[in-house]
Amino acid sequence: MNSPARYPRMTVKGISINYLRFSNAYMTIWWGMAFPGFGQWFQGRYFYGLILIVWEFFINLQSNINVAICYTLAGRFDDARQAIDQRWFLCYIAVYIFAVWDCYHVGIDLNRRVMLAEREEQQQKSFSLSSLSIELLALRDSRLSVAWSLLVPGAGHFWLHRKLIAVFFMVIWILTIVQSRVPQGVLYTMVGDFTGATRVLKPEWLLFVPSLYLFACYDAYVSTERMNELYVRELNDYLARRWRAVPGRVAFRGGEEGL
């Protein structure tokens, strides 16, 4: 009887798929700095990441940080200083630093677990059938994952059967573009009314859009590549076990030979 793996490489059950992944420390820190919580999502720690993302939205809006950034980019430094609510800003800085530090600290620990998991001889589950969903590993084109994410952030993750993270992305994305008035701004821009587009957009929400959009695309690409790798690994392990179990055959270096 096979004992359960100490560090499973992947879990395929319920309504989603999650996996243990090796993450570049600098890339994790970058996403943690771009948007608190994204570094944790990049590591597969979705509950902790969601808490930090909600915190980022709440504190950022209360402290008017995005508004101050817009004023700063426009060279209106006095308006930027006046826009900042210092009471909320000090709270924001503390959590922001912790989120980045947590990405780096936990990322190093998870990378060690990935190396240990790769050395284990474990049978990986690649298919799950339940009354709610069918989850499966398969070879997928990372370019399609990025293309769907470019169309609608979260769609690429749905295609990868990572439904929970896909729902989170879509909810946050819809909330952000509706509150920032991006659709109205696009319509004004299409008819050449750039002044109207500038007037209708809300900068406190608009600056969330680039980070959300780019991270959804990048995470979809990385997830596709890693899940393809895990699929090939699981298939190779299965065929190796099945081939060794065929009666009348003995493995030798370079191939198989009948008795």
XYZ file of N, CA and C in Angstrom, residues 17-240:
672
model
N -8.167 23.260 -9.213
C -6.861 22.602 -9.231
C -5.849 23.561 -8.615
N -5.005 23.042 -7.744
C -3.906 23.828 -7.205
C -2.651 22.964 -7.243
N -1.501 23.592 -7.263
C -0.265 22.838 -7.407
C 0.856 23.546 -6.665
N 1.850 22.744 -6.305
C 3.056 23.270 -5.682
C 3.994 23.707 -6.788
N 4.434 24.961 -6.717
C 5.237 25.479 -7.805
C 6.492 26.177 -7.297
N 7.557 26.124 -8.122
C 8.787 26.850 -7.812
C 8.638 28.269 -8.336
N 8.872 29.259 -7.499
C 8.675 30.651 -7.902
C 9.973 31.429 -7.731
N 10.263 32.258 -8.718
C 11.407 33.147 -8.660
C 11.164 34.202 -7.590
N 12.113 34.348 -6.670
C 11.916 35.260 -5.538
C 11.711 36.691 -6.006
N 12.460 37.114 -7.013
C 12.345 38.490 -7.491
C 11.004 38.736 -8.178
N 10.507 37.740 -8.924
C 9.216 37.895 -9.576
C 8.092 37.942 -8.548
N 8.208 37.125 -7.512
C 7.194 37.136 -6.459
C 7.171 38.477 -5.742
N 8.352 39.008 -5.446
C 8.426 40.320 -4.798
C 7.852 41.401 -5.709
N 8.139 41.299 -7.005
C 7.626 42.294 -7.944
C 6.102 42.348 -7.922
N 5.457 41.169 -7.986
C 3.991 41.155 -7.979
C 3.446 41.578 -6.623
N 4.172 41.251 -5.552
C 3.746 41.717 -4.236
C 3.814 43.228 -4.115
N 4.787 43.841 -4.791
C 4.901 45.294 -4.785
C 3.890 45.940 -5.726
N 3.618 45.287 -6.855
C 2.670 45.847 -7.816
C 1.259 45.879 -7.251
N 0.912 44.828 -6.492
C -0.434 44.761 -5.910
C -0.377 43.786 -4.735
N -0.455 44.273 -3.508
C -0.407 43.363 -2.349
C -1.448 42.250 -2.461
N -0.972 41.023 -2.308
C -1.835 39.856 -2.450
C -1.531 39.053 -3.688
N -1.052 39.711 -4.746
C -0.739 38.981 -5.970
C 0.469 38.071 -5.791
N 1.413 38.470 -4.974
C 2.553 37.597 -4.711
C 2.115 36.304 -4.051
N 1.158 36.398 -3.127
C 0.622 35.204 -2.463
C -0.176 34.351 -3.454
N -0.945 34.995 -4.324
C -1.679 34.237 -5.354
C -0.710 33.528 -6.286
N 0.376 34.176 -6.628
C 1.369 33.579 -7.508
C 1.973 32.323 -6.891
N 2.009 32.261 -5.556
C 2.528 31.103 -4.846
C 1.466 30.042 -4.586
N 0.202 30.317 -4.934
C -0.879 29.375 -4.697
C -1.541 29.517 -3.346
N -1.252 30.603 -2.626
C -1.834 30.847 -1.301
C -2.995 31.833 -1.468
N -4.109 31.299 -1.954
C -5.194 32.159 -2.409
C -5.982 32.784 -1.259
N -6.130 32.100 -0.149
C -6.878 32.672 0.969
C -6.157 33.891 1.539
N -4.845 33.746 1.784
C -4.065 34.865 2.306
C -4.005 36.002 1.285
N -3.846 35.634 0.019
C -3.797 36.654 -1.013
C -5.086 37.438 -1.116
N -6.220 36.745 -0.978
C -7.509 37.433 -1.071
C -7.685 38.438 0.059
N -7.236 38.083 1.248
C -7.322 39.019 2.381
C -6.521 40.280 2.085
N -5.303 40.116 1.562
C -4.464 41.277 1.261
C -5.016 42.095 0.099
N -5.638 41.433 -0.869
C -6.221 42.159 -1.999
C -7.393 43.019 -1.537
N -8.256 42.444 -0.710
C -9.378 43.220 -0.163
C -8.846 44.396 0.657
N -7.803 44.136 1.447
C -7.191 45.198 2.247
C -6.621 46.301 1.346
N -5.978 45.911 0.265
C -5.410 46.887 -0.669
C -6.503 47.785 -1.253
N -7.578 47.192 -1.698
C -8.672 47.988 -2.246
C -9.207 48.966 -1.194
N -9.464 48.457 -0.009
C -10.093 49.276 1.025
C -9.185 50.420 1.476
N -7.946 50.097 1.854
C -7.047 51.105 2.392
C -6.598 52.085 1.308
N -6.355 51.577 0.108
C -5.931 52.455 -0.976
C -7.003 53.493 -1.290
N -8.250 53.056 -1.336
C -9.334 53.988 -1.628
C -9.549 54.980 -0.493
N -9.384 54.512 0.748
C -9.577 55.406 1.885
C -8.469 56.452 1.985
N -7.254 56.070 1.622
C -6.115 56.982 1.746
C -5.864 57.809 0.484
N -6.611 57.508 -0.601
C -6.480 58.255 -1.862
C -5.078 58.149 -2.471
N -4.460 56.996 -2.339
C -3.102 56.826 -2.856
C -3.073 56.903 -4.381
N -4.024 56.248 -5.042
C -4.038 56.283 -6.504
C -4.275 57.690 -7.040
N -5.115 58.449 -6.358
C -5.344 59.839 -6.767
C -4.051 60.642 -6.640
N -3.341 60.430 -5.539
C -2.066 61.136 -5.339
C -1.041 60.741 -6.394
N -1.050 59.465 -6.796
C -0.121 59.018 -7.846
C -0.429 59.721 -9.164
N -1.703 59.836 -9.484
C -2.090 60.526 -10.727
C -1.654 61.986 -10.707
N -1.868 62.658 -9.577
C -1.420 64.044 -9.460
C 0.096 64.148 -9.599
N 0.809 63.196 -8.999
C 2.273 63.208 -9.072
C 2.753 63.025 -10.505
N 2.137 62.098 -11.239
C 2.524 61.879 -12.633
C 2.246 63.106 -13.492
N 1.249 63.882 -13.083
C 0.925 65.108 -13.825
C 1.755 66.297 -13.360
N 2.622 66.093 -12.371
C 3.447 67.171 -11.867
C 2.765 68.087 -10.870
N 1.598 67.696 -10.393
C 0.844 68.508 -9.431
C 1.149 67.988 -8.024
N 2.319 68.301 -7.529
C 2.795 67.726 -6.275
C 2.034 68.267 -5.059
N 1.645 69.535 -5.093
C 0.877 70.089 -3.973
C -0.487 69.420 -3.862
N -1.140 69.182 -5.001
C -2.435 68.489 -4.991
C -2.273 67.051 -4.498
N -1.140 66.426 -4.843
C -0.890 65.052 -4.399
C -0.757 64.993 -2.883
N -0.043 65.938 -2.299
C 0.119 65.963 -0.842
C -1.227 66.211 -0.141
N -2.029 67.069 -0.711
C -3.323 67.365 -0.104
C -4.307 66.206 -0.249
N -4.150 65.414 -1.305
C -5.092 64.308 -1.541
C -4.881 63.164 -0.554
N -3.660 62.954 -0.107
C -3.354 61.825 0.783
C -4.018 62.021 2.141
N -4.710 60.998 2.592
C -5.248 60.959 3.954
C -4.206 60.251 4.825
N -3.489 61.005 5.628
C -2.363 60.460 6.383
C -2.775 59.408 7.404
N -3.990 59.481 7.913
C -4.434 58.494 8.901
C -4.450 57.096 8.303
N -4.990 56.982 7.088
C -5.060 55.681 6.439
C -3.737 55.322 5.769
N -2.985 56.329 5.341
C -1.740 56.074 4.615
C -0.723 55.327 5.470
N -0.619 55.686 6.751
C 0.327 55.009 7.642
C -0.046 53.541 7.829
N -1.339 53.240 7.888
C -1.773 51.840 7.972
C -1.416 51.087 6.692
N -1.561 51.765 5.576
C -1.269 51.143 4.282
C 0.199 50.745 4.175
N 1.099 51.629 4.575
C 2.531 51.365 4.460
C 2.927 50.122 5.252
N 2.392 49.982 6.462
C 2.762 48.840 7.309
C 2.362 47.514 6.668
N 1.133 47.432 6.186
C 0.661 46.186 5.576
C 1.359 45.938 4.237
N 1.651 46.995 3.502
C 2.344 46.864 2.215
C 3.718 46.226 2.408
N 4.457 46.713 3.395
C 5.785 46.150 3.664
C 5.675 44.695 4.109
N 4.686 44.389 4.951
C 4.515 43.003 5.395
C 4.180 42.086 4.226
N 3.319 42.545 3.313
C 2.921 41.708 2.178
C 4.126 41.351 1.317
N 5.004 42.314 1.079
C 6.202 42.053 0.271
C 7.153 41.127 1.016
N 7.363 41.371 2.299
C 8.241 40.514 3.096
C 7.699 39.089 3.147
N 6.390 38.929 3.295
C 5.779 37.607 3.362
C 5.977 36.847 2.060
N 5.879 37.538 0.928
C 6.114 36.897 -0.370
C 7.505 36.284 -0.431
N 8.486 37.052 -0.033
C 9.872 36.581 -0.110
C 10.139 35.462 0.888
N 9.723 35.657 2.144
C 10.017 34.691 3.193
C 9.359 33.339 2.915
N 8.067 33.362 2.625
C 7.354 32.102 2.375
C 7.784 31.497 1.044
N 8.127 32.342 0.064
C 8.558 31.824 -1.223
C 9.803 30.961 -1.113
N 10.753 31.375 -0.299
C 11.963 30.579 -0.102
C 11.616 29.227 0.512
N 10.729 29.233 1.502
C 10.337 27.994 2.165
C 9.599 27.068 1.206
N 8.700 27.630 0.374
C 7.968 26.808 -0.586
C 8.889 26.221 -1.644
N 9.895 26.970 -2.058
C 10.840 26.433 -3.041
C 11.585 25.215 -2.502
N 11.890 25.231 -1.223
C 12.518 24.048 -0.613
C 11.563 22.856 -0.659
N 10.281 23.108 -0.387
C 9.295 22.023 -0.417
C 9.122 21.476 -1.830
N 9.242 22.342 -2.831
C 9.144 21.884 -4.216
C 10.280 20.919 -4.533
N 11.483 21.245 -4.119
C 12.626 20.365 -4.377
C 12.464 19.021 -3.670
N 11.911 19.040 -2.455
C 11.662 17.788 -1.743
C 10.570 16.975 -2.420
N 9.531 17.650 -2.910
C 8.429 16.947 -3.573
C 8.901 16.275 -4.859
N 9.817 16.925 -5.586
C 10.304 16.364 -6.840
C 11.111 15.087 -6.611
N 11.656 14.906 -5.413
C 12.457 13.714 -5.125
C 11.615 12.553 -4.627
N 10.370 12.817 -4.298
C 9.493 11.760 -3.820
C 8.933 10.958 -4.994
N 8.814 9.656 -4.800
C 8.138 8.815 -5.774
C 6.670 8.729 -5.373
N 5.883 9.626 -5.916
C 4.479 9.716 -5.536
C 3.584 9.565 -6.760
N 2.442 8.960 -6.534
C 1.456 8.819 -7.590
C 0.565 10.057 -7.582
N 0.573 10.737 -8.682
C -0.128 12.014 -8.783
C -1.499 11.810 -9.390
N -2.500 12.438 -8.816
C -3.864 12.357 -9.327
C -4.040 13.378 -10.437
N -4.598 12.950 -11.568
C -4.748 13.855 -12.704
C -6.187 14.006 -13.167
N -7.121 13.376 -12.450
C -8.521 13.423 -12.877
C -9.415 13.343 -11.644
N -10.457 14.155 -11.633
C -11.413 14.141 -10.529
C -12.814 14.302 -11.088
N -13.698 13.394 -10.678
C -15.092 13.416 -11.112
C -15.986 13.517 -9.888
N -16.820 14.554 -9.859
C -17.738 14.743 -8.742
C -19.093 15.165 -9.284
N -20.053 15.304 -8.383
C -21.396 15.712 -8.800
C -21.443 17.165 -9.263
N -20.429 17.938 -8.907
C -20.401 19.351 -9.273
C -19.525 19.650 -10.477
N -18.462 18.871 -10.672
C -17.491 19.269 -11.683
C -16.646 18.085 -12.123
N -15.961 18.281 -13.240
C -14.940 17.358 -13.736
C -13.644 18.143 -13.856
N -12.634 17.727 -13.126
C -11.335 18.394 -13.162
C -10.310 17.434 -13.750
N -9.468 17.925 -14.659
C -8.498 17.057 -15.298
C -7.284 17.841 -15.747
N -6.160 17.118 -15.776
C -4.930 17.653 -16.355
C -4.888 17.301 -17.833
N -4.389 18.200 -18.650
C -4.236 17.957 -20.079
C -3.197 18.928 -20.611
N -2.618 18.566 -21.766
C -1.681 19.475 -22.417
C -2.459 20.624 -23.047
N -2.058 21.840 -22.722
C -2.744 23.019 -23.249
C -1.718 24.024 -23.769
N -2.152 24.822 -24.720
C -1.295 25.838 -25.332
C -1.309 27.086 -24.457
N -0.141 27.485 -23.968
C -0.063 28.656 -23.094
C -0.468 29.934 -23.818
N -0.316 29.946 -25.142
C -0.722 31.136 -25.896
C -2.229 31.332 -25.846
N -2.976 30.246 -25.847
C -4.432 30.351 -25.725
C -4.828 30.826 -24.339
N -4.114 30.366 -23.315
C -4.404 30.832 -21.954
C -4.234 32.338 -21.856
N -3.161 32.838 -22.446
C -2.916 34.284 -22.422
C -3.954 35.020 -23.252
N -4.323 34.454 -24.400
C -5.305 35.103 -25.269
C -6.654 35.254 -24.569
N -7.112 34.201 -23.900
C -8.386 34.288 -23.178
C -8.281 35.267 -22.015
N -7.133 35.303 -21.364
C -6.955 36.248 -20.257
C -6.912 37.686 -20.756
N -6.364 37.894 -21.953
C -6.379 39.227 -22.538
C -7.792 39.680 -22.852
N -8.634 38.736 -23.263
C -10.025 39.071 -23.568
C -10.809 39.366 -22.297
N -10.736 38.444 -21.329
C -11.394 38.608 -20.033
C -10.496 37.997 -18.970
N -9.897 38.786 -18.095
C -9.079 38.214 -17.015
C -9.881 37.185 -16.205
N -9.318 35.989 -16.091
C -10.001 34.889 -15.418
C -10.440 33.804 -16.380
N -10.695 34.162 -17.646
C -11.139 33.166 -18.622
C -10.046 32.132 -18.890
N -8.794 32.577 -18.927
C -7.703 31.636 -19.125
C -7.599 30.626 -18.004
N -7.901 31.059 -16.776
C -7.870 30.140 -15.637
C -9.056 29.179 -15.662
N -10.200 29.627 -16.163
C -11.327 28.711 -16.350
C -10.945 27.601 -17.321
N -10.244 27.968 -18.399
C -9.822 26.972 -19.385
C -8.855 25.958 -18.778
N -8.106 26.404 -17.763
C -7.165 25.516 -17.079
C -7.827 24.723 -15.952
N -9.141 24.870 -15.770
C -9.890 24.204 -14.705
C -9.488 24.707 -13.316
N -9.029 25.931 -13.247
C -8.713 26.545 -11.958
C -9.847 27.530 -11.650
N -10.969 26.963 -11.288
C -12.213 27.735 -11.258
C -12.262 28.750 -10.124
N -11.734 28.421 -8.967
C -11.799 29.356 -7.848
C -11.027 30.633 -8.151
N -9.797 30.485 -8.622
C -8.996 31.654 -8.947
C -9.617 32.404 -10.118
N -10.253 31.682 -11.049
C -10.922 32.334 -12.180
C -12.082 33.205 -11.709
N -12.868 32.690 -10.775
C -13.999 33.464 -10.248
C -13.493 34.704 -9.526
N -12.439 34.559 -8.723
C -11.869 35.709 -8.023
C -11.431 36.789 -9.016
N -10.716 36.370 -10.064
C -10.242 37.318 -11.065
C -11.408 38.052 -11.725
N -12.421 37.311 -12.124
C -13.537 37.924 -12.847
C -14.314 38.895 -11.972
N -14.551 38.522 -10.718
C -15.283 39.410 -9.813
C -14.513 40.697 -9.585
N -13.210 40.562 -9.297
C -12.392 41.745 -9.050
C -12.267 42.605 -10.307
N -12.124 41.953 -11.461
C -11.981 42.691 -12.708
C -13.249 43.479 -13.042
N -14.406 42.829 -12.939
C -15.665 43.512 -13.241
C -15.894 44.669 -12.278
N -15.638 44.440 -10.996
C -15.789 45.504 -10.009
C -14.896 46.699 -10.345
N -13.668 46.417 -10.754
C -12.707 47.493 -11.005
C -13.059 48.306 -12.241
N -13.375 47.636 -13.357
C -13.648 48.397 -14.577
C -14.982 49.143 -14.477
N -15.945 48.604 -13.732
C -17.220 49.313 -13.566
C -17.017 50.566 -12.718
N -16.282 50.416 -11.611
C -16.059 51.547 -10.716
C -15.143 52.604 -11.345
N -14.211 52.167 -12.191
C -13.294 53.123 -12.819
C -13.896 53.781 -14.052
N -15.052 53.286 -14.501
C -15.740 53.823 -15.680
C -14.926 53.619 -16.960
N -14.187 52.526 -17.035
C -13.398 52.242 -18.228
C -14.264 52.072 -19.476
N -15.395 51.335 -19.422
C -16.215 51.207 -20.639
C -16.675 52.553 -21.190
N -17.106 53.469 -20.281
C -17.514 54.789 -20.747
C -16.340 55.557 -21.345
N -15.173 55.441 -20.716
C -13.991 56.106 -21.243
C -13.616 55.604 -22.625
N -13.753 54.294 -22.852
C -13.457 53.725 -24.170
C -14.417 54.251 -25.217
N -15.702 54.349 -24.859
C -16.698 54.858 -25.809
C -16.407 56.312 -26.182
N -16.079 57.135 -25.186
C -15.727 58.524 -25.479
C -14.491 58.612 -26.372
N -13.510 57.743 -26.109
C -12.283 57.753 -26.908
C -12.553 57.336 -28.347
N -13.435 56.375 -28.544
C -13.759 55.897 -29.895
C -14.411 56.969 -30.753
N -15.142 57.883 -30.121
C -15.786 58.963 -30.888
C -14.920 60.222 -30.905
N -13.717 60.149 -30.345
C -12.797 61.269 -30.397
C -12.966 62.308 -29.315
N -13.811 62.010 -28.310
C -14.031 62.962 -27.214
C -13.071 62.627 -26.071
N -11.811 63.045 -26.205
C -10.807 62.710 -25.211
C -11.014 63.476 -23.906
N -11.545 64.670 -24.005
C -11.840 65.433 -22.794
C -12.926 64.752 -21.973
N -13.951 64.263 -22.664
C -15.014 63.538 -21.971
C -14.514 62.253 -21.346
N -13.595 61.569 -22.048
C -13.022 60.337 -21.501
C -12.234 60.622 -20.240
N -11.447 61.684 -20.269
C -10.658 62.051 -19.085
C -11.562 62.438 -17.925
N -12.647 63.118 -18.226
C -13.548 63.578 -17.178
C -14.312 62.427 -16.519
N -14.681 61.421 -17.293
C -15.535 60.367 -16.750
C -14.749 59.325 -15.953
N -13.456 59.151 -16.250
C -12.662 58.125 -15.577
C -12.400 58.493 -14.122
N -12.363 57.471 -13.268
C -12.079 57.665 -11.849
C -10.682 57.133 -11.541
N -9.713 58.001 -11.294
C -8.313 57.550 -11.119
C -8.113 56.652 -9.910
N -8.936 56.816 -8.862
C -8.750 55.988 -7.669
C -8.998 54.508 -7.960
N -9.794 54.209 -9.000
C -10.022 52.828 -9.428
C -9.211 52.479 -10.678
N -8.956 53.465 -11.506
C -8.309 53.206 -12.793
C -6.912 52.615 -12.639
N -6.151 53.059 -11.634
C -4.780 52.571 -11.482
C -4.716 51.120 -11.014
N -5.843 50.548 -10.610
C -5.856 49.115 -10.288
C -5.846 48.262 -11.558
N -6.331 48.829 -12.674
C -6.561 48.043 -13.895
C -5.283 47.423 -14.462
N -4.165 48.179 -14.643
C -2.981 47.562 -15.263
C -2.446 46.359 -14.489
N -2.379 46.476 -13.162
C -1.848 45.359 -12.361
C -2.735 44.131 -12.479
N -4.050 44.319 -12.388
C -4.977 43.189 -12.505
C -4.859 42.520 -13.868
N -4.842 43.321 -14.900
C -4.835 42.802 -16.266
C -3.549 42.031 -16.568
N -2.414 42.636 -16.244
C -1.136 42.003 -16.546
C -0.897 40.756 -15.705
N -1.289 40.801 -14.425
C -1.065 39.633 -13.580
C -1.932 38.453 -14.024
N -3.172 38.715 -14.430
C -4.039 37.636 -14.898
C -3.417 36.931 -16.100
N -2.851 37.697 -17.021
C -2.217 37.113 -18.209
C -0.956 36.343 -17.841
N -0.129 36.937 -17.004
C 1.130 36.291 -16.634
C 0.880 35.005 -15.844
N -0.040 35.055 -14.886
C -0.318 33.880 -14.073
C -0.925 32.764 -14.912
N -1.762 33.113 -15.891
C -2.327 32.095 -16.779
C -1.229 31.405 -17.580
N -0.270 32.192 -18.056
C 0.840 31.609 -18.823
C 1.687 30.675 -17.959
N 2.088 31.144 -16.783
C 2.927 30.333 -15.898
C 2.173 29.078 -15.449
N 0.891 29.212 -15.139
C 0.094 28.061 -14.706
C 0.004 27.018 -15.806
N -0.167 27.455 -17.047
C -0.246 26.510 -18.164
C 1.042 25.731 -18.319
N 2.174 26.437 -18.266
C 3.460 25.773 -18.421
C 3.708 24.763 -17.301
N 3.397 25.144 -16.069
C 3.620 24.249 -14.935
C 2.674 23.056 -14.971
N 1.416 23.277 -15.329
C 0.459 22.170 -15.378
C 0.768 21.220 -16.529
N 1.279 21.725 -17.636
C 1.743 20.849 -18.716
C 2.900 19.977 -18.244
N 3.795 20.585 -17.506
C 4.927 19.831 -16.952
C 4.447 18.727 -16.015
N 3.484 19.046 -15.161
C 2.949 18.054 -14.236
C 2.182 16.962 -14.973
N 1.482 17.320 -16.034
C 0.764 16.321 -16.823
C 1.727 15.315 -17.449
N 2.806 15.818 -18.045
C 3.804 14.932 -18.652
C 4.458 14.062 -17.586
N 4.721 14.649 -16.423
C 5.327 13.890 -15.326
C 4.396 12.768 -14.873
N 3.107 13.069 -14.721
C 2.143 12.053 -14.279
C 1.990 10.957 -15.318
N 1.955 11.339 -16.598
C 1.816 10.345 -17.665
C 3.028 9.433 -17.736
N 4.208 10.004 -17.616
C 5.425 9.191 -17.629
C 5.466 8.223 -16.454
N 5.081 8.695 -15.278
C 5.074 7.825 -14.100
C 4.073 6.691 -14.276
N 2.905 7.015 -14.824
C 1.879 5.982 -15.030
C 2.360 4.928 -16.024
N 2.912 5.371 -17.153
C 3.375 4.418 -18.165
C 4.528 3.578 -17.644
N 5.395 4.174 -16.828
C 6.509 3.409 -16.264
C 6.003 2.315 -15.337
